[in-house]
Coordinates of C-alpha atoms in Angstrom, one line a residue:
Chain A
M10 CA 7.0 7.5 38.1
I11 CA 6.0 5.2 35.3
L12 CA 4.8 1.7 36.1
L13 CA 6.5 -1.0 34.0
D14 CA 3.2 -2.9 33.7
G15 CA 4.1 -6.5 33.0
K16 CA 0.5 -7.6 33.0
K17 CA -0.5 -5.2 30.3
T18 CA 2.7 -5.7 28.2
S19 CA 2.5 -9.5 28.4
Q20 CA -1.1 -9.2 27.2
E21 CA 0.0 -7.1 24.3
L22 CA 2.7 -9.6 23.5
K23 CA 0.3 -12.5 23.6
E24 CA -2.0 -10.7 21.3
E25 CA 0.8 -10.1 18.8
I26 CA 1.8 -13.8 19.0
A27 CA -1.8 -14.9 18.6
A28 CA -2.1 -12.7 15.5
E29 CA 1.1 -14.3 14.0
V30 CA -0.3 -17.8 14.8
T31 CA -3.6 -16.9 13.1
A32 CA -1.6 -15.8 10.0
M33 CA 0.4 -19.0 10.0
R34 CA -2.7 -21.1 10.2
Q35 CA -4.3 -19.1 7.4
Q36 CA -1.3 -19.7 5.2
G37 CA -1.5 -23.4 5.9
Q38 CA 1.7 -23.4 7.9
K39 CA 2.3 -25.6 11.0
V40 CA 1.6 -23.6 14.2
P41 CA 4.0 -23.7 17.1
H42 CA 3.7 -26.7 19.5
L43 CA 5.0 -26.5 23.0
A44 CA 5.4 -29.5 25.2
A45 CA 5.9 -29.5 29.0
V46 CA 7.2 -32.4 31.0
I47 CA 6.3 -32.6 34.7
V48 CA 7.4 -35.3 37.1
G49 CA 5.4 -35.9 40.3
N50 CA 2.6 -34.0 42.0
D51 CA 4.2 -30.8 43.4
G52 CA 1.3 -28.3 43.7
A53 CA 3.2 -25.2 42.7
S54 CA 4.9 -26.9 39.8
L55 CA 1.5 -28.2 38.5
T56 CA 0.1 -24.7 38.8
Y57 CA 2.9 -23.2 36.8
V58 CA 2.8 -25.9 34.1
S59 CA -1.0 -25.7 33.8
S60 CA -0.7 -21.9 33.4
K61 CA 1.9 -22.4 30.6
V62 CA -0.3 -24.9 28.8
R63 CA -3.4 -22.6 29.2
S64 CA -1.4 -19.7 27.7
C65 CA -0.5 -21.8 24.7
E66 CA -4.2 -22.4 24.0
Q67 CA -4.9 -18.6 24.4
V68 CA -2.4 -17.8 21.6
G69 CA -3.4 -20.7 19.3
F70 CA -0.4 -22.9 19.9
E71 CA -0.7 -26.7 20.0
S72 CA 0.4 -28.0 23.4
T73 CA 1.2 -31.3 25.0
L74 CA 1.5 -31.9 28.7
V75 CA 3.6 -35.0 29.6
R76 CA 2.8 -36.1 33.2
L77 CA 5.2 -38.6 34.6
P78 CA 4.8 -40.3 38.0
E79 CA 6.8 -39.2 41.1
D80 CA 8.9 -42.4 41.0
T81 CA 10.0 -42.0 37.3
T82 CA 13.5 -43.3 36.8
Q83 CA 16.3 -41.1 35.3
E84 CA 16.4 -43.6 32.4
D85 CA 12.7 -43.2 31.7
L86 CA 12.9 -39.4 31.9
L87 CA 15.9 -39.4 29.5
K88 CA 13.9 -41.6 27.1
E89 CA 11.1 -39.1 27.2
V90 CA 13.5 -36.3 26.5
A91 CA 15.0 -38.2 23.6
A92 CA 11.5 -38.9 22.2
L93 CA 10.7 -35.1 22.4
N94 CA 14.0 -34.3 20.6
A95 CA 13.1 -36.7 17.9
N96 CA 9.4 -35.7 17.6
E97 CA 9.2 -33.3 14.7
A98 CA 5.7 -32.1 15.7
I99 CA 7.2 -30.6 18.9
D100 CA 8.9 -27.2 18.3
G101 CA 10.0 -26.6 21.8
Y102 CA 9.6 -28.1 25.2
I103 CA 10.4 -27.5 28.9
V104 CA 11.1 -29.8 31.8
Q105 CA 9.4 -28.2 34.8
L106 CA 11.9 -27.8 37.7
P107 CA 12.5 -28.7 40.4
L108 CA 12.6 -32.5 39.6
P109 CA 12.1 -34.9 42.5
A110 CA 15.3 -35.3 44.5
H111 CA 16.3 -38.7 43.1
L112 CA 16.6 -37.4 39.5
D113 CA 19.7 -35.7 38.1
E114 CA 18.4 -32.3 36.8
E115 CA 21.7 -31.4 35.2
E116 CA 21.9 -34.5 33.1
V117 CA 18.3 -34.0 32.0
L118 CA 18.8 -30.4 31.0
L119 CA 21.9 -31.3 29.0
A120 CA 20.0 -33.9 27.1
I121 CA 17.5 -31.4 25.7
D122 CA 18.1 -30.5 22.1
P123 CA 19.3 -26.9 22.2
K124 CA 17.1 -26.1 19.2
K125 CA 14.0 -27.1 21.3
D126 CA 15.3 -25.6 24.6
V127 CA 12.8 -22.8 24.8
D128 CA 13.7 -22.3 28.5
G129 CA 17.2 -21.3 27.4
F130 CA 18.8 -23.3 30.2
H131 CA 21.1 -25.4 28.0
P132 CA 24.8 -24.3 28.1
T133 CA 24.8 -24.1 24.3
N134 CA 22.0 -21.5 24.4
F135 CA 23.7 -19.6 27.3
G136 CA 27.0 -19.5 25.4
R137 CA 25.3 -18.4 22.2
M138 CA 23.5 -15.7 24.0
A139 CA 26.7 -14.5 25.7
L140 CA 28.6 -14.6 22.3
E141 CA 25.7 -12.7 20.6
L142 CA 24.6 -15.5 18.3
E143 CA 21.0 -16.6 17.7
S144 CA 19.8 -18.4 20.9
F145 CA 16.9 -18.8 23.3
I146 CA 17.1 -16.3 26.1
P147 CA 15.7 -17.5 29.4
A148 CA 12.2 -16.2 30.0
T149 CA 12.9 -13.9 33.0
P150 CA 15.8 -11.9 31.6
F151 CA 14.1 -11.9 28.2
G152 CA 11.0 -10.4 29.8
I153 CA 13.0 -7.7 31.5
M154 CA 14.7 -6.7 28.2
Q155 CA 11.3 -6.6 26.6
L156 CA 9.9 -4.3 29.3
L157 CA 12.8 -1.9 28.9
E158 CA 12.3 -2.0 25.1
R159 CA 8.6 -1.5 25.1
Y160 CA 8.8 1.4 27.5
K161 CA 11.8 2.8 25.6
V162 CA 13.9 3.1 28.8
D163 CA 17.2 4.7 28.0
T164 CA 19.9 2.3 29.3
S165 CA 22.9 3.3 27.1
G166 CA 25.9 4.2 29.3
K167 CA 23.7 4.0 32.5
H168 CA 25.0 2.2 35.5
A169 CA 23.0 -0.9 36.2
V170 CA 23.4 -2.9 39.4
V171 CA 22.1 -6.5 39.3
I172 CA 21.6 -8.1 42.7
G173 CA 22.1 -11.8 42.3
R174 CA 24.3 -14.0 40.1
S175 CA 22.0 -16.9 39.5
H176 CA 22.3 -18.9 36.2
I177 CA 18.7 -18.1 35.2
V178 CA 18.3 -14.4 36.2
G179 CA 21.3 -12.4 37.5
R180 CA 24.0 -13.7 35.2
P181 CA 22.1 -13.6 32.0
I182 CA 20.4 -10.2 32.6
S183 CA 23.9 -8.7 33.5
I184 CA 25.2 -9.9 30.2
L185 CA 22.3 -8.8 28.1
L186 CA 22.2 -5.3 29.7
S187 CA 25.9 -4.7 28.9
Q188 CA 25.9 -6.0 25.4
K189 CA 25.8 -3.7 22.4
G190 CA 22.4 -2.7 21.1
D191 CA 19.4 -0.5 21.8
F192 CA 18.0 -0.8 25.4
A193 CA 21.3 -2.3 26.4
N194 CA 24.9 -0.8 26.4
A195 CA 24.7 -0.3 30.2
T196 CA 27.7 -0.3 32.5
V197 CA 26.7 -3.3 34.6
T198 CA 27.8 -4.4 38.1
V199 CA 26.9 -7.8 39.4
A200 CA 26.4 -7.8 43.2
H201 CA 25.8 -10.8 45.4
S202 CA 26.1 -12.2 48.9
R203 CA 29.8 -11.4 49.2
T204 CA 29.3 -7.8 48.0
K205 CA 30.5 -5.2 50.6
D206 CA 28.4 -2.1 51.2
L207 CA 25.6 -2.9 48.8
K208 CA 23.7 0.2 49.9
A209 CA 26.5 2.5 48.7
L210 CA 26.6 0.6 45.4
L211 CA 22.8 0.8 44.9
N212 CA 22.9 4.5 45.6
Q213 CA 25.0 5.0 42.4
A214 CA 22.7 2.8 40.3
D215 CA 20.7 4.4 37.4
I216 CA 19.1 0.9 37.0
I217 CA 18.5 -1.7 39.7
V218 CA 17.6 -5.3 39.0
S219 CA 16.9 -7.1 42.2
A220 CA 16.8 -10.9 42.0
L221 CA 17.6 -11.7 45.6
G222 CA 14.4 -13.3 46.9
V223 CA 14.3 -11.3 50.2
P224 CA 11.0 -9.5 50.7
N225 CA 11.2 -5.7 50.8
F226 CA 15.0 -5.7 50.9
V227 CA 15.4 -2.7 48.7
K228 CA 14.4 0.4 50.7
A229 CA 14.0 4.0 49.5
D230 CA 17.3 5.1 51.1
M231 CA 19.2 2.6 48.8
V232 CA 17.7 4.1 45.6
K233 CA 18.9 7.2 43.8
P234 CA 16.2 9.6 42.7
G235 CA 15.1 8.8 39.2
A236 CA 16.4 5.2 39.2
V237 CA 14.8 2.5 37.1
V238 CA 13.8 -0.3 39.5
I239 CA 13.2 -3.9 38.2
D240 CA 12.0 -6.3 40.9
V241 CA 12.5 -10.0 40.1
G242 CA 11.8 -11.2 43.6
I243 CA 8.8 -13.4 44.1
T244 CA 8.5 -14.6 47.7
R245 CA 5.4 -16.2 49.1
V246 CA 4.6 -14.7 52.5
E247 CA 1.9 -16.2 54.7
D248 CA -1.2 -14.0 54.8
A249 CA -4.3 -15.5 56.4
S250 CA -6.4 -12.7 54.9
R251 CA -5.8 -14.1 51.4
P252 CA -7.9 -16.9 49.9
K253 CA -4.7 -18.9 49.1
G254 CA -3.2 -18.2 52.6
Y255 CA -0.3 -16.3 51.2
R256 CA 0.6 -13.3 49.1
I257 CA 3.5 -12.6 46.7
V258 CA 6.0 -10.1 47.9
G259 CA 8.9 -8.6 45.8
D260 CA 12.5 -7.6 46.8
V261 CA 11.5 -4.0 46.6
D262 CA 9.7 -2.0 49.3
F263 CA 7.3 -0.8 46.5
E264 CA 5.4 2.1 48.1
Q265 CA 8.5 3.9 49.4
V266 CA 10.7 3.2 46.4
A267 CA 8.0 4.1 43.8
E268 CA 8.1 7.7 45.0
K269 CA 11.8 8.0 44.0
A270 CA 11.9 5.8 40.9
S271 CA 11.5 7.0 37.3
Y272 CA 10.2 3.5 36.3
I273 CA 9.4 0.6 38.5
T274 CA 7.9 -2.9 38.1
P275 CA 5.2 -3.9 40.6
V276 CA 5.0 -7.3 42.2
P277 CA 2.8 -9.0 41.3
G278 CA 2.1 -7.8 37.8
G279 CA 5.7 -6.8 36.7
V280 CA 8.3 -9.3 35.6
G281 CA 6.3 -12.3 36.6
P282 CA 3.6 -12.2 33.8
M283 CA 6.3 -11.4 31.3
T284 CA 8.0 -14.8 31.8
I285 CA 5.1 -16.9 30.3
A286 CA 4.8 -14.5 27.4
M287 CA 8.5 -14.9 26.6
L288 CA 8.3 -18.7 26.8
L289 CA 5.6 -18.4 24.1
K290 CA 7.8 -16.0 22.1
N291 CA 10.7 -18.5 22.3
T292 CA 8.3 -21.3 21.1
L293 CA 7.2 -19.1 18.2
L294 CA 10.9 -18.5 17.4
A295 CA 11.6 -22.2 17.5
R296 CA 8.9 -22.8 15.0
R297 CA 10.1 -20.0 12.7
R298 CA 13.7 -21.3 12.9
A299 CA 12.6 -24.9 12.2
Q300 CA 10.8 -23.9 9.0
S301 CA 13.6 -21.6 7.7
Chain B
M24 CA 54.0 -3.4 45.2
I25 CA 54.2 -7.0 44.1
L26 CA 54.8 -7.9 40.5
L27 CA 52.4 -10.5 39.1
D28 CA 55.2 -12.2 37.2
G29 CA 53.6 -14.0 34.2
K30 CA 56.9 -15.1 32.8
K31 CA 58.0 -16.8 36.0
T32 CA 54.5 -18.2 36.7
S33 CA 54.0 -19.6 33.2
Q34 CA 57.4 -21.2 33.5
E35 CA 56.4 -22.9 36.8
L36 CA 53.1 -24.0 35.1
K37 CA 55.0 -25.5 32.2
E38 CA 57.3 -27.4 34.5
E39 CA 54.4 -28.8 36.4
I40 CA 52.7 -29.9 33.1
A41 CA 56.0 -31.4 31.9
A42 CA 56.3 -33.4 35.1
E43 CA 52.8 -34.7 34.6
V44 CA 53.5 -35.7 31.0
T45 CA 56.7 -37.5 32.1
A46 CA 54.6 -39.4 34.6
M47 CA 52.0 -40.2 31.9
R48 CA 54.7 -41.5 29.6
Q49 CA 56.3 -43.6 32.3
Q50 CA 52.9 -45.2 33.1
G51 CA 52.6 -46.1 29.4
Q52 CA 49.7 -43.6 28.9
K53 CA 49.1 -41.6 25.8
V54 CA 50.5 -38.1 26.2
P55 CA 48.5 -35.0 25.2
H56 CA 48.6 -34.1 21.5
L57 CA 47.7 -30.5 20.4
A58 CA 47.1 -29.6 16.7
A59 CA 47.1 -26.1 15.3
V60 CA 45.6 -25.1 12.0
I61 CA 46.8 -22.1 10.2
V62 CA 45.5 -20.8 6.9
G63 CA 47.8 -18.5 4.9
N64 CA 51.0 -16.7 5.5
D65 CA 50.3 -13.9 8.0
G66 CA 53.6 -13.2 9.8
A67 CA 52.2 -12.5 13.2
S68 CA 49.9 -15.6 13.1
L69 CA 52.8 -17.8 12.0
T70 CA 54.8 -16.5 14.9
Y71 CA 52.1 -17.2 17.4
V72 CA 51.4 -20.7 16.1
S73 CA 55.1 -21.6 16.0
S74 CA 55.4 -20.5 19.5
K75 CA 52.5 -22.7 20.6
V76 CA 54.0 -25.7 18.8
R77 CA 57.4 -25.1 20.4
S78 CA 55.8 -24.9 23.8
C79 CA 54.2 -28.3 23.2
E80 CA 57.6 -29.8 22.6
Q81 CA 59.0 -28.1 25.7
V82 CA 56.4 -29.9 27.9
G83 CA 56.6 -33.2 26.1
F84 CA 53.3 -33.0 24.2
E85 CA 52.9 -34.4 20.7
S86 CA 52.0 -31.6 18.3
T87 CA 50.8 -31.3 14.7
L88 CA 50.9 -28.1 12.7
V89 CA 48.4 -28.1 9.8
R90 CA 49.3 -25.4 7.3
L91 CA 46.7 -24.7 4.6
P92 CA 47.2 -22.3 1.7
E93 CA 45.9 -18.8 1.7
D94 CA 43.2 -19.7 -0.9
T95 CA 41.8 -22.6 1.1
T96 CA 38.0 -22.9 0.6
Q97 CA 35.6 -22.9 3.4
E98 CA 34.6 -26.4 2.4
D99 CA 38.2 -27.7 2.6
L100 CA 38.8 -26.0 6.0
L101 CA 35.6 -27.6 7.4
K102 CA 36.8 -31.0 6.1
E103 CA 40.0 -30.4 8.0
V104 CA 38.1 -29.5 11.1
A105 CA 35.9 -32.7 10.7
A106 CA 39.1 -34.8 10.3
L107 CA 40.6 -33.3 13.5
N108 CA 37.3 -34.0 15.3
A109 CA 37.4 -37.6 14.2
N110 CA 41.1 -38.2 14.8
E111 CA 41.4 -39.9 18.2
A112 CA 45.1 -39.2 18.3
I113 CA 44.4 -35.4 18.6
D114 CA 43.2 -34.4 22.1
G115 CA 42.7 -30.7 21.4
Y116 CA 43.3 -28.3 18.6
I117 CA 43.0 -24.6 17.7
V118 CA 42.3 -22.8 14.5
Q119 CA 44.6 -19.7 14.5
L120 CA 42.6 -16.5 14.0
P121 CA 42.1 -14.3 12.1
L122 CA 41.3 -16.4 9.1
P123 CA 41.7 -14.9 5.6
A124 CA 38.7 -12.6 4.8
H125 CA 37.0 -15.0 2.4
L126 CA 36.5 -17.6 5.1
D127 CA 33.6 -17.7 7.6
E128 CA 35.3 -17.7 11.0
E129 CA 32.1 -18.3 13.0
E130 CA 31.1 -21.4 11.0
V131 CA 34.5 -22.8 11.5
L132 CA 34.6 -22.2 15.3
L133 CA 31.1 -23.8 15.6
A134 CA 32.3 -26.9 13.8
I135 CA 35.0 -27.6 16.3
D136 CA 34.1 -30.5 18.7
P137 CA 33.6 -28.7 22.1
K138 CA 35.6 -31.5 23.7
K139 CA 38.6 -30.6 21.6
D140 CA 38.1 -26.8 21.7
V141 CA 41.1 -26.0 23.9
D142 CA 40.8 -22.3 23.0
G143 CA 37.4 -22.3 24.7
F144 CA 35.8 -20.2 22.0
H145 CA 32.9 -22.6 21.2
P146 CA 29.5 -21.4 22.7
T147 CA 29.0 -24.7 24.4
N148 CA 32.3 -24.1 26.3
F149 CA 31.4 -20.5 27.0
G150 CA 28.0 -21.5 28.3
R151 CA 29.4 -24.4 30.4
M152 CA 31.9 -22.0 32.0
A153 CA 29.2 -19.4 32.8
L154 CA 27.0 -22.2 34.2
E155 CA 29.8 -23.5 36.3
L156 CA 30.1 -26.9 34.5
E157 CA 33.3 -28.5 33.4
S158 CA 34.6 -26.6 30.3
F159 CA 37.6 -25.1 28.6
I160 CA 38.2 -21.6 29.8
P161 CA 39.8 -19.3 27.1
A162 CA 43.5 -18.9 27.7
T163 CA 43.6 -15.2 28.6
P164 CA 41.0 -15.1 31.4
F165 CA 42.2 -18.5 32.6
G166 CA 45.7 -17.1 32.8
I167 CA 44.5 -14.1 34.8
M168 CA 42.6 -16.4 37.2
Q169 CA 45.8 -18.5 37.6
L170 CA 47.9 -15.4 38.4
L171 CA 45.4 -14.3 41.1
E172 CA 45.4 -17.8 42.6
R173 CA 49.2 -18.4 42.5
Y174 CA 49.8 -15.0 44.2
K175 CA 46.9 -15.6 46.6
V176 CA 45.3 -12.3 45.8
D177 CA 42.3 -11.7 48.0
T178 CA 39.4 -11.0 45.6
S179 CA 36.3 -12.0 47.7
G180 CA 33.9 -9.1 48.1
K181 CA 36.4 -6.7 46.3
H182 CA 35.1 -4.4 43.6
A183 CA 36.6 -5.4 40.3
V184 CA 36.2 -3.2 37.2
V185 CA 36.8 -4.9 33.9
I186 CA 37.4 -2.5 31.0
G187 CA 36.2 -4.2 27.8
R188 CA 33.4 -6.6 27.0
S189 CA 35.0 -8.8 24.3
H190 CA 34.0 -12.4 23.9
I191 CA 37.5 -13.7 24.7
V192 CA 38.6 -11.5 27.5
G193 CA 36.3 -8.9 29.1
R194 CA 33.1 -11.0 29.2
P195 CA 34.6 -14.3 30.4
I196 CA 36.9 -12.7 33.0
S197 CA 34.0 -10.6 34.4
I198 CA 32.0 -13.9 34.8
L199 CA 34.9 -15.8 36.4
L200 CA 35.7 -13.1 38.9
S201 CA 32.2 -12.9 40.1
Q202 CA 31.5 -16.6 40.4
K203 CA 31.6 -18.4 43.7
G204 CA 35.0 -19.8 44.8
D205 CA 38.4 -18.9 46.0
F206 CA 40.1 -16.1 44.2
A207 CA 36.7 -15.1 42.8
N208 CA 33.6 -13.9 44.5
A209 CA 34.3 -10.3 43.5
T210 CA 31.7 -7.6 42.9
V211 CA 32.3 -7.1 39.2
T212 CA 31.5 -4.1 36.9
V213 CA 31.9 -4.4 33.2
A214 CA 32.9 -1.1 31.6
H215 CA 33.1 -0.4 27.9
S216 CA 33.0 2.3 25.2
R217 CA 29.6 3.6 26.3
T218 CA 30.6 3.8 30.0
K219 CA 30.3 7.4 31.4
D220 CA 32.9 8.7 33.7
L221 CA 35.2 5.7 33.6
K222 CA 37.8 7.6 35.8
A223 CA 35.3 7.9 38.7
L224 CA 34.5 4.2 38.3
L225 CA 38.1 3.1 38.2
N226 CA 38.8 5.2 41.3
Q227 CA 36.5 2.9 43.2
A228 CA 38.0 -0.3 42.0
D229 CA 40.0 -2.7 44.2
I230 CA 40.9 -4.7 41.1
I231 CA 41.2 -3.3 37.6
V232 CA 41.4 -5.6 34.5
S233 CA 42.1 -3.5 31.4
A234 CA 41.5 -5.2 28.1
L235 CA 41.1 -2.1 26.0
G236 CA 44.0 -2.1 23.6
V237 CA 44.8 1.6 24.1
P238 CA 48.5 2.1 25.1
N239 CA 49.0 3.8 28.5
F240 CA 45.3 4.6 28.9
V241 CA 45.2 3.8 32.6
K242 CA 47.0 6.6 34.5
A243 CA 47.9 6.8 38.1
D244 CA 45.1 9.3 38.9
M245 CA 42.5 6.7 37.8
V246 CA 43.8 4.1 40.3
K247 CA 43.0 3.8 44.0
P248 CA 46.0 3.3 46.2
G249 CA 46.5 -0.4 46.9
A250 CA 44.5 -1.6 43.8
V251 CA 45.3 -4.8 42.0
V252 CA 46.0 -3.9 38.3
I253 CA 45.9 -6.5 35.5
D254 CA 46.9 -5.3 32.1
V255 CA 45.7 -7.3 29.2
G256 CA 46.5 -4.7 26.6
I257 CA 49.1 -5.7 24.0
T258 CA 49.6 -3.0 21.4
R259 CA 52.5 -2.9 19.0
V260 CA 54.0 0.6 18.9
E261 CA 56.6 1.5 16.3
D262 CA 60.0 1.8 17.9
A263 CA 63.0 2.1 15.5
S264 CA 65.4 1.4 18.4
R265 CA 64.1 -2.2 18.7
P266 CA 65.4 -5.0 16.5
K267 CA 61.9 -5.8 15.4
G268 CA 61.0 -2.2 14.8
Y269 CA 58.3 -2.1 17.4
R270 CA 57.7 -2.7 21.1
I271 CA 54.7 -4.1 23.0
V272 CA 52.9 -1.5 25.1
G273 CA 50.1 -2.3 27.6
D274 CA 46.9 -0.4 28.5
V275 CA 48.5 0.7 31.8
D276 CA 51.0 3.5 32.3
F277 CA 53.1 1.0 34.3
E278 CA 55.8 3.2 35.9
Q279 CA 53.3 5.7 37.4
V280 CA 50.6 3.1 38.3
A281 CA 53.1 0.6 39.8
E282 CA 53.8 3.1 42.6
K283 CA 50.1 3.0 43.7
A284 CA 49.2 -0.6 43.1
S285 CA 49.4 -3.5 45.5
Y286 CA 49.9 -6.0 42.7
I287 CA 50.5 -5.3 39.0
T288 CA 51.2 -7.2 35.8
P289 CA 54.0 -5.9 33.6
V290 CA 53.7 -5.8 29.8
P291 CA 55.4 -7.7 28.4
G292 CA 55.9 -10.5 30.9
G293 CA 52.5 -10.4 32.6
V294 CA 49.3 -11.9 31.2
G295 CA 50.9 -12.6 27.8
P296 CA 53.1 -15.5 28.7
M297 CA 50.3 -17.0 30.7
T298 CA 48.1 -17.6 27.7
I299 CA 50.3 -20.3 26.1
A300 CA 50.7 -22.0 29.4
M301 CA 46.9 -22.1 29.8
L302 CA 46.5 -23.5 26.3
L303 CA 48.8 -26.3 27.3
K304 CA 46.9 -26.8 30.5
N305 CA 43.6 -27.1 28.5
T306 CA 45.2 -29.6 26.2
L307 CA 46.4 -31.7 29.3
L308 CA 42.8 -31.4 30.6
A309 CA 41.4 -32.6 27.3
R310 CA 43.7 -35.7 27.4
R311 CA 42.7 -36.4 31.0
R312 CA 39.0 -36.1 30.2
A313 CA 39.3 -38.3 27.1
Q314 CA 40.8 -41.1 29.1
S315 CA 38.4 -40.9 32.0

């Protein structure tokens, strides 16, 4: 069994990005600049956003954190988005989700200039990805594809079963895995809440991508010997023994399943750390595209 | 076995659209107006376009056929597209493909205003469809979904295998079948040229959608008894006994497979006739959306 080590791989990626940024700076070029908008004071969201901003600093990006009060109106948020679209200093930006309940998330996401949409959530980017045009790929599926590529996992003609059909993980990863190209070309099945006999389906899978959000759902008896297992589940489970009072648990019963898998991502330290690295990668791409 | 009769269903759809147009006219509203752009003199393309224009007349739409010479430049074609985007009289339009080899198809399709893109080929429409927002669904997958709905075919939790991953059929139908909703919610596998042991996969399928373009590829021994079989293949096969010198042959060995299927589309007379009806439906939707 080979561990698909997202912590190590994301570190390598960050080092590569940092080296590119150093070269850009040395050549007198503008370096990438990521902005993040956060509305309100949700603790988890603030943690995520701070972590993204800190990662920008690590790789030498410029970064801007736009903090708006909890009671920001839709109109004011849209004005902020329009200002970021117009601001040539900003190469890419994200609006941290979820937004407070009184705000219309969809309208906000649609207002983001697709060229600066480094989260890849805008329909234009989704469509461009699906139609194999230049786009921004959402961080989680992009991170999974990177892990497969860096570990040279053979996916061509393999049967991949993706559990989950969400817009930001299940749907895009199912498309990417079945497109033409290296570390793709898989035969892909999308399974979801209505799927009958998921166990029988998983037993046929050469590759399993689980994006269900149910802790320890995937057991050893659902997995074919030698399968590649990608665990996208990140559920907080109460744990009084931990300093934060919880621990992060994946969809996959890791200890059992690791014994059968050929490759497996741990949780934490698998797909999770890759997402911030891919956000940085998208921001670098945004800068490169803006200058070309 | 129940025949999924596209000829009859498309006729019903056209009658429903015609009735709506009559009501629009009676209420003094603008009626839908479809334009079609064709470059050059390709016989098959001219036949398709004429048929689309004729169908517009049948349902009471306004229609405009823009014929451009074979040697039209990219610049002139883009000017025509810009003019159609700006022309408020035109609700929707299509650019007939393929374009002559010297023209850049991708650039032309990207220049079409997504709000008038009744073929549903623009990435923004593709992305909106995949993200379950209001969009224009490409005619062929839209036609398949309509057939399933009109015949009340139970798809929820069924295993659908789609053969083909093209941008205009395989990919969109695989997404639509696996989305939430009635006559959807299927567990969907996308198979393609790299798929190993397609026969074994098809033998598990409750629903088969074949968009391969290989005449009579799907044989009875690949089909599970009671399966729903949708044949998107349209291949011209030489046939001296026919007035046109060819006949249209589907991907499915119809006579054999029909004996095992619960529902099946014939070729011709299945998915084919639905496509023009769905183009008209999209144009009606474009008009409704423009006025709301």
